[in-house]
Every structure is written in C-alpha cells, then in structure tokens.
CSV table of C-alpha atoms in Angstrom, one decimal:
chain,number,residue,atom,x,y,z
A,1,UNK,CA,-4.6,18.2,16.7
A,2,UNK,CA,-3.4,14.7,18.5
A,3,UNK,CA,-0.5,15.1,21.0
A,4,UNK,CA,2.0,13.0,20.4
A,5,UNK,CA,1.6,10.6,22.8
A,6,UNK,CA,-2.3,9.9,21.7
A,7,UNK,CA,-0.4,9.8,18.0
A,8,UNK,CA,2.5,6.8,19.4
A,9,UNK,CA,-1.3,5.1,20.5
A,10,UNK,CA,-2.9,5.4,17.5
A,11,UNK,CA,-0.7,4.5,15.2
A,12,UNK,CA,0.1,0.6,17.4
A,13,UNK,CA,-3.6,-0.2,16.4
A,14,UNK,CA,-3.4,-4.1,15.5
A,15,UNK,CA,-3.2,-4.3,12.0
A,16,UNK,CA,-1.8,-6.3,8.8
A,17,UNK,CA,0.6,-4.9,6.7
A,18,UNK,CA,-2.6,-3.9,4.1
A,19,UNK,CA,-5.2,-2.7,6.6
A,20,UNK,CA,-6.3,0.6,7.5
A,21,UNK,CA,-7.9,1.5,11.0
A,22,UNK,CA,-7.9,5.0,11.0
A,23,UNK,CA,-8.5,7.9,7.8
A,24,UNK,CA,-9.4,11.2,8.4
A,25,UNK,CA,-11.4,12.8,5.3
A,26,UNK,CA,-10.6,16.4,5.0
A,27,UNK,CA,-12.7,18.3,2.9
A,28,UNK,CA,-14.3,22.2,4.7
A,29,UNK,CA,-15.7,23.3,7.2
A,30,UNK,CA,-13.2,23.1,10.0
A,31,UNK,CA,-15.3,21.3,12.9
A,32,UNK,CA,-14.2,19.4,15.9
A,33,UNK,CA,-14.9,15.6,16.7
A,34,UNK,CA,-14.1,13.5,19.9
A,35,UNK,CA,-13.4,9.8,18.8
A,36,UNK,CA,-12.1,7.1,20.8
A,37,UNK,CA,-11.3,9.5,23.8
A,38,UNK,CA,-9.1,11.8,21.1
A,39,UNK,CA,-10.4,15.3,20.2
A,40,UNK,CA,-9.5,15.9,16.9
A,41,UNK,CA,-9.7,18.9,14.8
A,42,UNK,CA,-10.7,18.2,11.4
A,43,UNK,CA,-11.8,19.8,8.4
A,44,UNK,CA,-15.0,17.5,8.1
A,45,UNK,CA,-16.0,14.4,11.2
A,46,UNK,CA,-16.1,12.1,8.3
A,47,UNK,CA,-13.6,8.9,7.9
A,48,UNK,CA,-13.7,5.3,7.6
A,49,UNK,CA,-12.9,2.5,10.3
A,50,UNK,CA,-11.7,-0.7,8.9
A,51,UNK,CA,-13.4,-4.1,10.6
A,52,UNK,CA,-9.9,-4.8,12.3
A,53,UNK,CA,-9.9,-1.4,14.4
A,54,UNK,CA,-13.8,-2.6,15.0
A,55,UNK,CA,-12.6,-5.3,16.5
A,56,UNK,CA,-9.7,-3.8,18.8
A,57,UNK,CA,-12.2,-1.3,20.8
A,58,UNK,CA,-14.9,-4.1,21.0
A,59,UNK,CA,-17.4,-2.4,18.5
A,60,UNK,CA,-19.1,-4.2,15.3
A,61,UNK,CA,-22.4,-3.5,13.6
A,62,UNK,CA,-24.5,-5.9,16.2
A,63,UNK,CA,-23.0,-3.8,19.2
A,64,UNK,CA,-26.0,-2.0,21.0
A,65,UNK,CA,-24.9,0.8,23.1
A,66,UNK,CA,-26.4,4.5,23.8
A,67,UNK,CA,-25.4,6.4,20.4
A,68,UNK,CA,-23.4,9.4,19.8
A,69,UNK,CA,-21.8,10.7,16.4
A,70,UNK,CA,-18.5,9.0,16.9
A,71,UNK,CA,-20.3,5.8,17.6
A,72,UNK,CA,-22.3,6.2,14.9
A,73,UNK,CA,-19.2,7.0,12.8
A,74,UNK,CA,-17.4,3.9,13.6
A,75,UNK,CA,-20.9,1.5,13.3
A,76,UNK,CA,-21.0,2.7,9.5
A,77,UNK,CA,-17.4,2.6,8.9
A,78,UNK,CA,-16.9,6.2,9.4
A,79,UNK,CA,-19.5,7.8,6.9
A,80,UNK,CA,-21.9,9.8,9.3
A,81,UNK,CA,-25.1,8.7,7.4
A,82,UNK,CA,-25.1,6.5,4.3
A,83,UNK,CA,-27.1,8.9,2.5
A,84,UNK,CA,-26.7,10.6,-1.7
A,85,UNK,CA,-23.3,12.2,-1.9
A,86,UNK,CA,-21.7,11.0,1.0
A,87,UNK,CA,-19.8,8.3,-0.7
A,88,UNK,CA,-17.1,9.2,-3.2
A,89,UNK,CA,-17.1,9.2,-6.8
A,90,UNK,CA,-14.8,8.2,-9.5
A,91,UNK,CA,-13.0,11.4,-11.6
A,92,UNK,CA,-11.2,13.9,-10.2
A,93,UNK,CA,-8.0,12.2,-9.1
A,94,UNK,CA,-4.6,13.4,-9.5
A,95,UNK,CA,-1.4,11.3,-8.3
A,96,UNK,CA,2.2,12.8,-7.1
A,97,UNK,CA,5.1,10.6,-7.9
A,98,UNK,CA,8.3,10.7,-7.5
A,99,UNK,CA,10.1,11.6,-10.7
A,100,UNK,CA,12.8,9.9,-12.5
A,101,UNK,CA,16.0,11.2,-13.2
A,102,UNK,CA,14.6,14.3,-15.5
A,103,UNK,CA,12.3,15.2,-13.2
A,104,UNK,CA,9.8,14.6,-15.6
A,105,UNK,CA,8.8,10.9,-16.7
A,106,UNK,CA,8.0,8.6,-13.8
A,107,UNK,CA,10.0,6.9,-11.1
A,108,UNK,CA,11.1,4.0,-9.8
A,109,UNK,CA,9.0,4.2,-6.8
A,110,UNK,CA,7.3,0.6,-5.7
A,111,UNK,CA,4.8,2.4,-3.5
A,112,UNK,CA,3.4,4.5,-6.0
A,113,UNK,CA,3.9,1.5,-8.6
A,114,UNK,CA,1.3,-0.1,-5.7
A,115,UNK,CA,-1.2,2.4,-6.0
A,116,UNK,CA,-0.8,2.7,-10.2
A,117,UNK,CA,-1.8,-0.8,-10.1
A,118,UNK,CA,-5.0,-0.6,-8.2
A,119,UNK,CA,-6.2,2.5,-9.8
A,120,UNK,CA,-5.5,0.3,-13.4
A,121,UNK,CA,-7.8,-2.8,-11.9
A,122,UNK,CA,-10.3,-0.5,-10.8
A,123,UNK,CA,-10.6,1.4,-14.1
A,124,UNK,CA,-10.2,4.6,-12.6
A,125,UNK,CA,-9.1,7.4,-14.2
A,126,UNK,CA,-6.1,9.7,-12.9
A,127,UNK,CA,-3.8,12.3,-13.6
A,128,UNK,CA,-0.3,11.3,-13.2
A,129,UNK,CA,2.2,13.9,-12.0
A,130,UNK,CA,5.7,13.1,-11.9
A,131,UNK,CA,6.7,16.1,-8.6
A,132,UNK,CA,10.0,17.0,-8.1
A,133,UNK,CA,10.8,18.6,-4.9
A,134,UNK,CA,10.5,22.4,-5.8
A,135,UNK,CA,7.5,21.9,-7.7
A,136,UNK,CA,5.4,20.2,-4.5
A,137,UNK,CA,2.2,22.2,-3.8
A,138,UNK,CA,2.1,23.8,-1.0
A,139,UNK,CA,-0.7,22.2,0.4
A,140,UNK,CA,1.3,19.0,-0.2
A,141,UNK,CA,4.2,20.5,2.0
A,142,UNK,CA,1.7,22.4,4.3
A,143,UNK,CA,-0.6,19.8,5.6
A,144,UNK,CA,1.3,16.5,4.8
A,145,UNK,CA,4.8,16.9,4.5
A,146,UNK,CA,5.2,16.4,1.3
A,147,UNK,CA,5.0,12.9,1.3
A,148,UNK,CA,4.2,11.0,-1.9
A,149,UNK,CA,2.5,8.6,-3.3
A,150,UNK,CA,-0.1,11.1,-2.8
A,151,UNK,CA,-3.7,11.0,-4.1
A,152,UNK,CA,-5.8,14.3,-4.6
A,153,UNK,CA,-9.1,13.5,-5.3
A,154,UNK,CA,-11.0,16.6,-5.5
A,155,UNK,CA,-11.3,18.4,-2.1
A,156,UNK,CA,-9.3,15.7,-0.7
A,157,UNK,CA,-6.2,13.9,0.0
A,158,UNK,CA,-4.7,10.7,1.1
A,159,UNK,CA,-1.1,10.2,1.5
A,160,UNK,CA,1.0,6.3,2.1
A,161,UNK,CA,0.1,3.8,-0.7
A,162,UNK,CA,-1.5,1.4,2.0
A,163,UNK,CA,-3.9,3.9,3.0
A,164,UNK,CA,-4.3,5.0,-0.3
A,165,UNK,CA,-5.1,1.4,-1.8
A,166,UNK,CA,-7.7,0.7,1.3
A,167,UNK,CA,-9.4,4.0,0.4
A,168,UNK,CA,-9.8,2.6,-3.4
A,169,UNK,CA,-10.8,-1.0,-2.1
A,170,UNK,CA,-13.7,0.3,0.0
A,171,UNK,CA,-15.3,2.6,-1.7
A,172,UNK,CA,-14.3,1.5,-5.4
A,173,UNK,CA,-15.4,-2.1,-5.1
A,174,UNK,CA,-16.1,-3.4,-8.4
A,175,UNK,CA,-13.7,-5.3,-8.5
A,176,UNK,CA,-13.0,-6.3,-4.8
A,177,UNK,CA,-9.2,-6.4,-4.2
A,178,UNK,CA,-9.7,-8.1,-0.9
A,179,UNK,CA,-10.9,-11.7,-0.3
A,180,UNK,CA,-13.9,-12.3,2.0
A,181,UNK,CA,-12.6,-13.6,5.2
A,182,UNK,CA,-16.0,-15.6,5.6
A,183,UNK,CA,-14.8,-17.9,3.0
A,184,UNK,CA,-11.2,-18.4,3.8
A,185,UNK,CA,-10.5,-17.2,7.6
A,186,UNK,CA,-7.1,-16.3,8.0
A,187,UNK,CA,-5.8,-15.7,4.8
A,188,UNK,CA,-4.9,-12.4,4.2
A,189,UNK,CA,-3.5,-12.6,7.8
A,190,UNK,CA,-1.1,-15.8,6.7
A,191,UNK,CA,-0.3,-14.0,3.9
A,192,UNK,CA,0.6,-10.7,5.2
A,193,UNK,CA,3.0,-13.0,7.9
A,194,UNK,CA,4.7,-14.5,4.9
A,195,UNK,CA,5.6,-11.0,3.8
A,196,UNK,CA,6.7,-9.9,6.9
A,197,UNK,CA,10.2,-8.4,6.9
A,198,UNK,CA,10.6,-9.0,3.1
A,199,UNK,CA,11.1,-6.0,1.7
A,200,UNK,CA,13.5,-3.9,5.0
A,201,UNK,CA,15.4,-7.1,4.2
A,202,UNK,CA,15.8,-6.6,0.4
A,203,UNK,CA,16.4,-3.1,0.7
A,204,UNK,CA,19.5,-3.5,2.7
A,205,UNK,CA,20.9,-6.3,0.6
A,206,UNK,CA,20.2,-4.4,-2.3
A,207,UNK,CA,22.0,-1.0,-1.2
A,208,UNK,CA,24.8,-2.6,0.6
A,209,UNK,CA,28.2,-1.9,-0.7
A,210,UNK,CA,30.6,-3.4,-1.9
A,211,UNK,CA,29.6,-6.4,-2.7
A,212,UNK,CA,30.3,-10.1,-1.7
A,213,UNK,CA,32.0,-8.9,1.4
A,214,UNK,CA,31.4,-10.5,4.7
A,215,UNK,CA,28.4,-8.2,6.0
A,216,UNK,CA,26.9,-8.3,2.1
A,217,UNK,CA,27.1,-12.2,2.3
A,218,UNK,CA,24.8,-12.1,6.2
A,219,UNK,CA,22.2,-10.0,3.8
A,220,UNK,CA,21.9,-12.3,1.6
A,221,UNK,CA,21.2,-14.8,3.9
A,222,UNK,CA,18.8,-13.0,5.7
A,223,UNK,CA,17.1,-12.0,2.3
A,224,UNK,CA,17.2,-15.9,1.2
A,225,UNK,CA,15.5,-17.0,4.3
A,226,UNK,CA,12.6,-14.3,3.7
A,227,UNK,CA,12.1,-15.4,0.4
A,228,UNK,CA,12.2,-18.9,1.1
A,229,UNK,CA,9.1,-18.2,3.5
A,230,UNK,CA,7.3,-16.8,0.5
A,231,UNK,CA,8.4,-20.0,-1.6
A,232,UNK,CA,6.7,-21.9,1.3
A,233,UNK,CA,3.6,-19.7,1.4
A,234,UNK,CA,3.3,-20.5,-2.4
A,235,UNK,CA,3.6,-24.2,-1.8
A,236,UNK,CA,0.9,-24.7,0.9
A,237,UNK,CA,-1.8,-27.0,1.0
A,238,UNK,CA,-5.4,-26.1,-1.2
A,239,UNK,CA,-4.0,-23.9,-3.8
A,240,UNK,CA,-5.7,-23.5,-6.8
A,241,UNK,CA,-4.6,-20.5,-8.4
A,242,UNK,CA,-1.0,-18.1,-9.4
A,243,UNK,CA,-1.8,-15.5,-6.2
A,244,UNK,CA,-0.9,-14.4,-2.7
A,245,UNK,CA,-3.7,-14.9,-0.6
A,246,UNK,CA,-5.6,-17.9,0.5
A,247,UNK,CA,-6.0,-20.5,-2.6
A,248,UNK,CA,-4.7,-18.0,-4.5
A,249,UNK,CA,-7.5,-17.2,-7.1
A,250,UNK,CA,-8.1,-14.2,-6.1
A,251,UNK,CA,-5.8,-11.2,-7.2
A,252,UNK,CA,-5.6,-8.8,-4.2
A,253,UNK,CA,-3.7,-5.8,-3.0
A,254,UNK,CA,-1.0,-8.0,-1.5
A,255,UNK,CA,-0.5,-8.8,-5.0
A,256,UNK,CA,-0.4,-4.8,-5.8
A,257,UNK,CA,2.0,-4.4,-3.0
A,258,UNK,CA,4.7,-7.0,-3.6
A,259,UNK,CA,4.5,-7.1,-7.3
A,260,UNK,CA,6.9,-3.7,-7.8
A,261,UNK,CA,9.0,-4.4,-5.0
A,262,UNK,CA,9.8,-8.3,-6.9
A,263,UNK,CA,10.0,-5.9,-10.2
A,264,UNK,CA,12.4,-4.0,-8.0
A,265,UNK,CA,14.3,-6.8,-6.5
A,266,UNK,CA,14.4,-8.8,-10.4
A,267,UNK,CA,16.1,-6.1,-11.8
A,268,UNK,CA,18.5,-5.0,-9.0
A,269,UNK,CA,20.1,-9.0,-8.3
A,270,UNK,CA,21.0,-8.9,-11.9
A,271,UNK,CA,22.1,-5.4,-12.7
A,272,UNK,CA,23.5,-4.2,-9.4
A,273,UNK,CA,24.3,-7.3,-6.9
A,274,UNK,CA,25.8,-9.7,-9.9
A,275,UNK,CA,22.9,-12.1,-9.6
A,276,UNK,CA,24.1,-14.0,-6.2
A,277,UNK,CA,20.9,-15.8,-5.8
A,278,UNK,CA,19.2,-18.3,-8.5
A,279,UNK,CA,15.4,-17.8,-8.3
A,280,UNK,CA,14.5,-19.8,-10.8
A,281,UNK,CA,16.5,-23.0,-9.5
A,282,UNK,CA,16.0,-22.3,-5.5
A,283,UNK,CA,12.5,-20.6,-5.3
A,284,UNK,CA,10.8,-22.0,-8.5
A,285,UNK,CA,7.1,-21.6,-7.4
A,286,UNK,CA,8.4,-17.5,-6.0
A,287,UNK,CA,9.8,-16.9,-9.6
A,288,UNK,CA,6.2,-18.8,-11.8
A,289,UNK,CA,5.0,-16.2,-9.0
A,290,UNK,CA,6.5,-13.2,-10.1
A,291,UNK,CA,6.3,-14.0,-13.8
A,292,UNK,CA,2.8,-14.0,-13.6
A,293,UNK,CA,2.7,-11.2,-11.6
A,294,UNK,CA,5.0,-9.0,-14.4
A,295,UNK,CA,2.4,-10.0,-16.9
A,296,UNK,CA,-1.1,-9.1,-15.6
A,297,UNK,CA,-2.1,-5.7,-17.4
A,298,UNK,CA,-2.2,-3.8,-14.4
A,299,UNK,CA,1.6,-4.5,-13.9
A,300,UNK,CA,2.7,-3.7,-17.6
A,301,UNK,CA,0.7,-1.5,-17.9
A,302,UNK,CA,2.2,1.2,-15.3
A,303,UNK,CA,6.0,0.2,-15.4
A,304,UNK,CA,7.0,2.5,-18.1
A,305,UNK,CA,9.8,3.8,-15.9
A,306,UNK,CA,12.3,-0.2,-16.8
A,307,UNK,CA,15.0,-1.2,-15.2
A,308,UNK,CA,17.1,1.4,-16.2
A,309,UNK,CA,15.6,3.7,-13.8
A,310,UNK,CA,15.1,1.2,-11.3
A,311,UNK,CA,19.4,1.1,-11.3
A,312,UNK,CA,18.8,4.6,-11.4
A,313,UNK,CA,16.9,4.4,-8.1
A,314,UNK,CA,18.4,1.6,-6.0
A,315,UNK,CA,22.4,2.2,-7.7
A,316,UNK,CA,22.8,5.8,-6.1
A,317,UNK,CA,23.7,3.5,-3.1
A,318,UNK,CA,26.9,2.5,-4.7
C-alpha cells in the first residue's frame, strides 16, 4: 500500500518515454517489503529495476554497501536470486484489448497495437482477447482498474504498454529491442526527445472539430512543428539504416511505439481532417519512415482491425 504522496514521488522517477524504473511482480504469498524508504505490500518482493532508476538513487552493480534484500533486489534488477525458476518463461500469456465496434474483433488501440508488435518480434505466443467493458475480469477491475493493454501471464499481470514492452525486452531478449547504449550513448535518449509531445499533439488535431477553423488551423501547426522534429531526427548525421534510434539499424521499441500511432495519424489526415498536411512532399524522410514501418511483419501482421475502425475510433470525436 503507497500513500499517495510516496505514489506522486515515485511515479517523477527520471525516465524516457520507453523506460521502466519500477514493476512490482505479483504472484502469492502476500509478504511485505521495504524498498527505497517505501513499505510496500505485495503479493511476492520480486520486481525488476531498470539501469535508469539505478542510476537516480546512486546504486549500480559495482556499488559496495552493507546488503539487505531490497539492496539485493535492486543490484540484480529486482530478481531476489538469479537462480532456476526465477526468471519467466514464454507460454501462458493472454492479452485484453479493447474491442472494436462489435465488441468482438480488435480495436483500434495504438497501445495495445504497441505491445502486439513486440510479442510478434519476439515470437511469443498469446491469447488475444478483444474485452468489452462488462466482460472485464474482476481481477482486472479489482486490482488494476481495468486498464488495458493488459498482459496476464500466468499468476501475473502487467498493465500500460510501456511497462508491458520493458517487461518483454528484459526478460525475452532474443531478439533485443533496445540498442546498447555502450555503442551509441545517447541515442535512445535523442530519440525519445524527438518524440516528445508527438502524439498529445496529434490527438488534439485529430479530434478537434470542425475543421479548418481558426483553433483547428493552431493544431495543425503545432502538430507540423512536431513532426518536423522527427523529419529532422531522421535526417541527422551517421545514419545508416530506415529506424528511430541512433544510426537507425536497429529496430527497437520506439519503433513499436510510434509505428500505430503514424498508422493512426495516416489514416485519420486522409479520412477524417481532409488531408491538410502533405507528408510525402514536406516530411519525405518521416513518410520513407513510416512506409517502412507499415511493412515490417510485425506491423502487418497485427493491424487486422484497417482504417475503417481506426475512423471508427478517432471519428466518434466529430
């Protein structure tokens, strides 16, 4: 149980947009931790501590100080001892989406599209459940407020698609959806700054109604100059390959993350906002970008729900 101020502290942790400081693993029997000063009731003292919050409360591997559980926890990433069993195994998972319009067959949601694609490059196997709100397990509603994306994997569950994706990319690592920041310093950081305010932005242009009036028309410009930063981002100096992050060879979960919300924004500036801004002519290097983006296997592989639902989705604002 965290008060609410030691909540408002935990959740200002330094961070990217894509990394997670703090999971707690719940699986049974209830037991009761102190970490970082917090006692925290949890069903099991095991979670995982991403090098970033390492790094805020002046801990890495190297540290030497007197030892203690919690230290020990955040020294090896949260697992208590690296030992047979402790580390999670593929199978078992079941994902809660949002539903489309019959409640049945998929949504239009780009944060579940987000997690979709890193279960696909991972080659992990899932169950895909399209959940209406009446049909939410209780445990869904009971212990996380019904929030989806939500990933049960076995005893367990993770809910946010950030979370969720960090939670694949450490202990699934084959392949690594993260780019060693040994080799290029920086670059998920630059990256993630280049994203920064993209998406709030698009989402108001988008929903805004009517359209070409004078406060539509400041959206756009706002929108234009956040995807201009990304045209810039693509255009920097030692690129090498189509991606986000550093010389862009490597695909990683930035990728994951932006890819549906470009799907998103693609199919809305045509079908809803009466195409008011010319990718292709303006942001070249943004739209080779997306296009490879929409073909990678992971993408078309797990956007079944088209851009009819998308209108669906992002048109109810009209």
């Amino acid at each position: 149980h965290i008060t609410k101020s030691q909540h408002l502290l935990l959740s200002n942790f330094p961070s990217t947009s894509s990394r997670l400081l703090v999971t707690m693993r719940i699986c049974s029997p209830s037991r009761v931790i102190t970490f970082l000063g917090f006692t925290l009731r949890t069903q099991c003292a095991q979670s995982f501590i991403s090098p970033s919050a390492l790094n805020f409360i002046g801990l890495s591997k190297s540290t030497t100080m007197e030892s203690s559980p919690a230290l020990d926890m955040v020294r090896n990433r949260g697992l208590e001892k690296r030992e047979e069993g402790a580390t999670p195994l593929p199978g078992g998972m079941t994902l809660y989406v949002k539903p489309a319009a019959d409640g049945k067959s998929v949504g239009d949601c780009p944060f579940a599209h987000f997690v979709r694609m890193v279960l696909h490059e991972k080659n992990l196997e899932y169950e895909l459940k399209p959940t209406t709100p009446e049909k939410k397990p209780q445990w869904l509603l009971d212990d996380y407020g019904g929030k989806m994306p939500a990933l049960r994997h076995r005893k367990e569950c993770y809910v946010d698609s950030e979370v969720i994706a960090q939670y694949l990319d450490f202990f699934f690592q084959n392949p690594s959806l993260s780019v060693e920041e040994k080799e290029q310093k920086g670059a998920t950081e630059a990256a993630a700054v280049a994203l920064n305010g993209f998406f709030p932005a698009m989402a108001k242009f988008i929903k805004h109604s009517p359209n070409g009036d004078e406060e539509d028309v400041e959206l756009r410009t706002a929108l234009e100059g956040k995807l201009q930063t990304l045209e810039d981002h693509l255009s920097g100096d030692g690129r090498s390959g189509p991606y986000l992050v550093g010389n862009g060879e490597l695909f990683t979960l930035l990728d994951c993350s932006l890819a549906p919300k470009l799907y998103a924004l693609d199919v809305c500036l045509e079908k809803i906002k009466e195409n008011p801004i010319d990718l292709k002519g303006k942001l070249p290097l943004l739209r080779k970008y997306m296009d490879d983006l929409f073909a990678r296997p992971s993408f078309q592989s797990t956007v079944e729900y088209g851009p009819e639902t998308v209108v669906w989705g992002w048109g109810s604002y009209h």
